[in-house]
Coordinates of C-alpha atoms in Angstrom, one line a residue:
S1 CA -99.9 36.6 -35.2
T2 CA -99.0 33.3 -33.5
L3 CA -100.0 29.6 -34.3
Q4 CA -98.6 27.4 -31.9
T5 CA -99.0 23.9 -30.3
A6 CA -97.5 21.6 -27.7
A7 CA -98.0 17.9 -28.3
G8 CA -100.0 18.6 -32.0
N9 CA -98.7 18.8 -35.5
I10 CA -99.0 22.2 -37.6
A11 CA -99.3 21.9 -41.3
L12 CA -99.5 24.8 -43.7
T13 CA -100.3 24.6 -47.4
G14 CA -100.8 27.4 -49.7
I15 CA -100.9 28.0 -53.5
G16 CA -100.5 31.5 -54.6
Q17 CA -102.9 31.7 -57.6
T18 CA -104.4 29.2 -60.0
A19 CA -103.0 31.5 -63.0
N20 CA -99.3 31.7 -64.1
S21 CA -99.4 35.4 -64.4
G22 CA -98.7 38.6 -62.4
T23 CA -96.6 39.0 -59.4
Y24 CA -96.1 38.7 -55.7
H25 CA -98.4 35.5 -55.7
D26 CA -96.5 33.6 -52.7
G27 CA -97.6 30.2 -52.1
V28 CA -96.8 30.8 -48.0
Y29 CA -96.0 34.2 -46.3
V30 CA -95.1 34.5 -42.8
E31 CA -93.9 37.8 -41.9
S32 CA -94.4 40.9 -39.7
A33 CA -92.8 39.2 -36.5
S34 CA -95.6 36.4 -37.0
T35 CA -94.4 33.1 -35.1
I36 CA -95.1 29.3 -35.9
T37 CA -94.0 27.3 -33.1
S38 CA -94.1 23.6 -31.6
S39 CA -92.8 22.2 -28.3
G40 CA -93.9 18.5 -29.2
G41 CA -95.2 18.1 -32.6
N42 CA -94.1 18.1 -36.3
I43 CA -94.2 21.5 -38.3
A44 CA -94.8 21.0 -42.2
I45 CA -95.1 24.1 -44.4
S46 CA -95.4 23.8 -48.2
G47 CA -96.1 26.5 -50.9
T48 CA -96.4 27.2 -54.3
G49 CA -95.9 30.4 -55.9
K50 CA -97.1 31.6 -59.4
G51 CA -95.9 34.7 -61.4
T52 CA -93.1 36.8 -61.4
N53 CA -91.0 38.3 -58.3
T54 CA -92.6 34.9 -56.4
W55 CA -92.0 32.9 -53.5
G56 CA -93.2 29.3 -53.0
V57 CA -92.5 29.8 -49.3
E58 CA -90.9 33.1 -47.6
V59 CA -90.3 33.7 -44.2
D60 CA -89.5 37.5 -43.6
G61 CA -88.6 40.3 -41.1
A62 CA -87.0 40.6 -38.1
G63 CA -88.9 39.0 -35.4
T64 CA -90.7 36.4 -37.6
L65 CA -90.0 32.8 -36.1
V66 CA -90.5 29.2 -37.4
E67 CA -89.5 26.9 -34.5
S68 CA -89.6 23.6 -32.9
T69 CA -88.4 23.4 -29.3
S70 CA -88.6 19.6 -29.2
A71 CA -85.9 17.7 -27.6
S72 CA -86.7 14.3 -29.9
T73 CA -84.6 13.9 -33.2
A74 CA -87.8 11.8 -34.3
K75 CA -89.7 15.3 -34.9
S76 CA -89.3 17.4 -38.0
L77 CA -89.6 21.1 -38.9
T78 CA -89.8 20.7 -42.9
I79 CA -90.4 23.8 -45.4
V80 CA -90.9 22.9 -49.1
G81 CA -91.6 25.5 -51.9
T82 CA -91.9 25.4 -55.6
T83 CA -92.3 28.2 -57.9
V84 CA -93.9 28.3 -61.2
A85 CA -93.2 31.6 -63.2
D86 CA -93.3 33.7 -66.2
T87 CA -90.3 35.5 -66.0
N88 CA -87.7 35.9 -63.3
A89 CA -86.7 36.6 -59.6
N90 CA -88.7 33.5 -58.3
V91 CA -87.5 31.4 -55.3
G92 CA -88.5 28.2 -54.0
V93 CA -87.9 29.1 -50.3
L94 CA -86.6 32.5 -49.2
V95 CA -85.6 33.0 -45.5
S96 CA -85.0 36.9 -45.4
G97 CA -84.9 40.1 -43.4
G98 CA -83.7 38.8 -39.9
A99 CA -86.3 35.9 -39.8
K100 CA -85.4 32.9 -38.1
I101 CA -85.9 29.1 -38.4
S102 CA -85.0 26.8 -35.5
V103 CA -85.0 23.7 -34.1
A104 CA -83.7 22.1 -30.7
S105 CA -83.0 18.5 -31.7
A106 CA -85.6 17.8 -34.5
V107 CA -85.1 17.4 -38.1
L108 CA -84.6 20.7 -39.9
G109 CA -85.5 20.3 -43.5
L110 CA -85.6 23.2 -46.3
T111 CA -86.3 22.2 -49.9
G112 CA -86.7 24.7 -52.6
Y113 CA -87.6 24.2 -56.4
G114 CA -86.9 27.6 -58.7
D115 CA -89.3 27.8 -61.8
T116 CA -88.8 25.3 -64.5
S117 CA -91.2 27.1 -67.1
G118 CA -90.0 30.4 -67.6
A119 CA -87.1 31.8 -69.5
G120 CA -85.8 34.6 -67.3
S121 CA -83.2 34.5 -64.8
S122 CA -82.4 34.6 -60.9
S123 CA -84.8 31.7 -60.2
I124 CA -83.3 30.4 -57.0
G125 CA -84.2 26.9 -55.1
V126 CA -83.6 27.9 -51.3
D127 CA -82.1 31.6 -50.7
I128 CA -81.2 32.5 -46.9
T129 CA -80.4 36.3 -47.0
G130 CA -79.9 39.2 -44.8
A131 CA -78.7 40.8 -41.5
N132 CA -79.6 38.5 -38.5
T133 CA -81.3 36.0 -40.6
L134 CA -80.8 32.7 -39.0
V135 CA -81.4 28.9 -39.6
R136 CA -80.1 26.9 -36.7
I137 CA -79.8 24.0 -34.4
T138 CA -80.0 25.1 -30.7
A139 CA -79.5 21.9 -28.7
T140 CA -76.3 19.1 -29.0
D141 CA -77.9 17.0 -31.8
G142 CA -80.3 17.4 -34.5
T143 CA -80.0 17.9 -38.4
I144 CA -80.2 20.7 -41.0
S145 CA -80.9 19.6 -44.4
I146 CA -81.1 22.4 -47.1
T147 CA -81.6 21.2 -50.7
G148 CA -82.4 23.7 -53.3
S149 CA -83.1 23.0 -57.3
A150 CA -82.8 26.2 -59.5
G151 CA -84.7 27.4 -62.2
S152 CA -84.1 26.6 -65.9
G153 CA -84.5 30.3 -67.5
S154 CA -81.9 31.1 -69.8
G155 CA -81.1 34.7 -68.5
G156 CA -78.7 33.0 -65.9
S157 CA -77.9 33.2 -62.1
N158 CA -80.3 30.1 -61.2
V159 CA -78.7 29.1 -58.1
G160 CA -79.5 25.7 -56.4
V161 CA -78.9 27.1 -52.4
Q162 CA -77.6 30.5 -52.1
V163 CA -76.7 32.0 -48.3
E164 CA -75.8 35.6 -48.3
N165 CA -75.6 39.1 -47.0
T166 CA -74.3 38.1 -43.8
A167 CA -76.9 35.4 -43.0
L168 CA -75.8 32.6 -40.8
V169 CA -76.6 28.9 -40.7
S170 CA -75.7 27.3 -37.7
A171 CA -75.2 23.8 -35.3
N172 CA -74.1 23.1 -32.1
A173 CA -72.0 20.1 -30.8
A174 CA -73.1 16.8 -32.8
G175 CA -75.7 18.9 -34.8
Q176 CA -75.1 18.2 -38.6
I177 CA -75.3 20.8 -41.5
T178 CA -75.6 19.4 -45.2
I179 CA -76.4 21.4 -48.2
S180 CA -76.8 20.2 -51.6
G181 CA -78.0 22.3 -54.6
K182 CA -78.4 22.1 -58.3
G183 CA -77.4 25.1 -60.5
G184 CA -80.0 26.0 -63.4
A185 CA -79.2 27.0 -67.2
G186 CA -77.7 30.1 -68.3
P187 CA -74.3 31.7 -66.9
N188 CA -73.7 32.1 -63.2
S189 CA -75.6 29.2 -62.0
H190 CA -73.7 27.7 -59.4
G191 CA -75.0 24.5 -57.5
V192 CA -74.2 26.3 -54.2
N193 CA -73.6 30.0 -53.4
V194 CA -72.1 31.3 -50.2
I195 CA -71.2 35.0 -50.5
T196 CA -71.4 38.5 -49.0
A197 CA -70.2 37.7 -45.3
A198 CA -72.4 34.9 -45.1
D199 CA -71.6 32.3 -42.5
I200 CA -72.1 28.7 -42.5
V201 CA -70.8 27.4 -38.7
S202 CA -70.7 24.5 -36.5
V203 CA -69.8 24.9 -32.9
G204 CA -68.6 22.1 -30.6
G205 CA -68.4 18.6 -31.8
S206 CA -65.3 16.4 -31.9
A207 CA -62.4 15.4 -34.3
A208 CA -63.8 11.8 -34.1
Q209 CA -67.3 12.3 -35.4
T210 CA -68.8 12.4 -38.9
P211 CA -68.4 15.7 -40.5
N212 CA -70.2 18.6 -39.0
I213 CA -70.9 20.3 -42.3
T214 CA -71.1 18.7 -46.1
I215 CA -71.7 20.7 -48.9
S216 CA -72.2 19.4 -52.6
G217 CA -73.3 21.4 -55.5
L218 CA -74.0 20.5 -59.2
A219 CA -73.3 23.4 -61.4
G220 CA -75.6 24.5 -64.2
P221 CA -74.2 24.0 -67.8
G222 CA -73.7 27.8 -68.5
A223 CA -70.7 29.9 -68.4
T224 CA -69.1 30.9 -64.9
S225 CA -71.0 28.3 -63.1
D226 CA -69.5 26.7 -60.3
G227 CA -70.4 23.7 -58.0
V228 CA -69.7 25.0 -54.5
R229 CA -68.6 28.5 -54.5
I230 CA -67.5 30.3 -51.6
D231 CA -66.7 34.1 -52.2
G232 CA -66.2 37.6 -50.4
A233 CA -64.5 38.8 -47.3
G234 CA -66.0 37.7 -44.5
T235 CA -67.8 34.8 -45.9
T236 CA -66.9 31.6 -43.8
V237 CA -67.8 27.9 -43.7
Q238 CA -66.1 26.4 -40.3
T239 CA -66.6 23.9 -37.7
A240 CA -64.8 23.6 -34.0
K241 CA -63.2 20.2 -34.3
A242 CA -65.0 17.9 -36.9
D243 CA -64.5 17.7 -40.8
V244 CA -65.9 20.2 -43.4
V245 CA -66.5 18.1 -46.4
M246 CA -67.1 19.9 -49.9
S247 CA -67.8 18.7 -53.5
G248 CA -68.2 20.3 -56.6
V249 CA -69.0 18.9 -60.1
T250 CA -69.0 20.4 -63.4
S251 CA -67.3 23.4 -63.0
G252 CA -65.6 22.3 -60.2
L253 CA -64.7 23.7 -56.5
D254 CA -64.6 27.5 -56.5
T255 CA -63.3 28.7 -53.2
I256 CA -61.9 32.4 -53.2
A257 CA -60.8 34.0 -49.9

């Protein structure tokens, strides 16, 4: 399916269901090579998922695309996802399976909130995962802002922002990438977790400009929880010329080659 506009705006809002029970009740689900595109307007997607194994907003699958080709930095593509769950495995915003979210010069914002009502685990604010999964700026400016707040379940592995499994977040030239995450309850609840050969990359820029990549994370209070964690063979955070700034709070900054 295709949803597109030239100068007009696109706004999608969804709620999985009224009751907080069951499984797979996503707020908004974009899949199966569906495309949502705008060349001159704003795109705003907001979803609330309820139940177990639920996502506030899910963008999934090869060929699936959410894109703004606007050359204006005044335009935006924003996705906000929230989960309200009864147990485990809930993600505010999930980008997976080779899906792509892309802007030219617009502001790209992903904001996700993991469940705060359940007692389970793996409630993640924003999760970008899988081979060929891509969040990017294609022009020479623009901004990517990714913000995630994890769930509060005591089971742990409640991560604010996770980039994993060879997924890529990228910007060109003067484009900026800012990632901020807050871990939840239980062990292994990192603020920002970049793992398993994932890449966060800025191509171009200059040594004189402000940092191209800024990552900040607040760890959860549980054991082995880090503010910012970069882990695993092939995992990279890099720029061509400008600085990378990372700050981790509570359990500190844990960078592992």
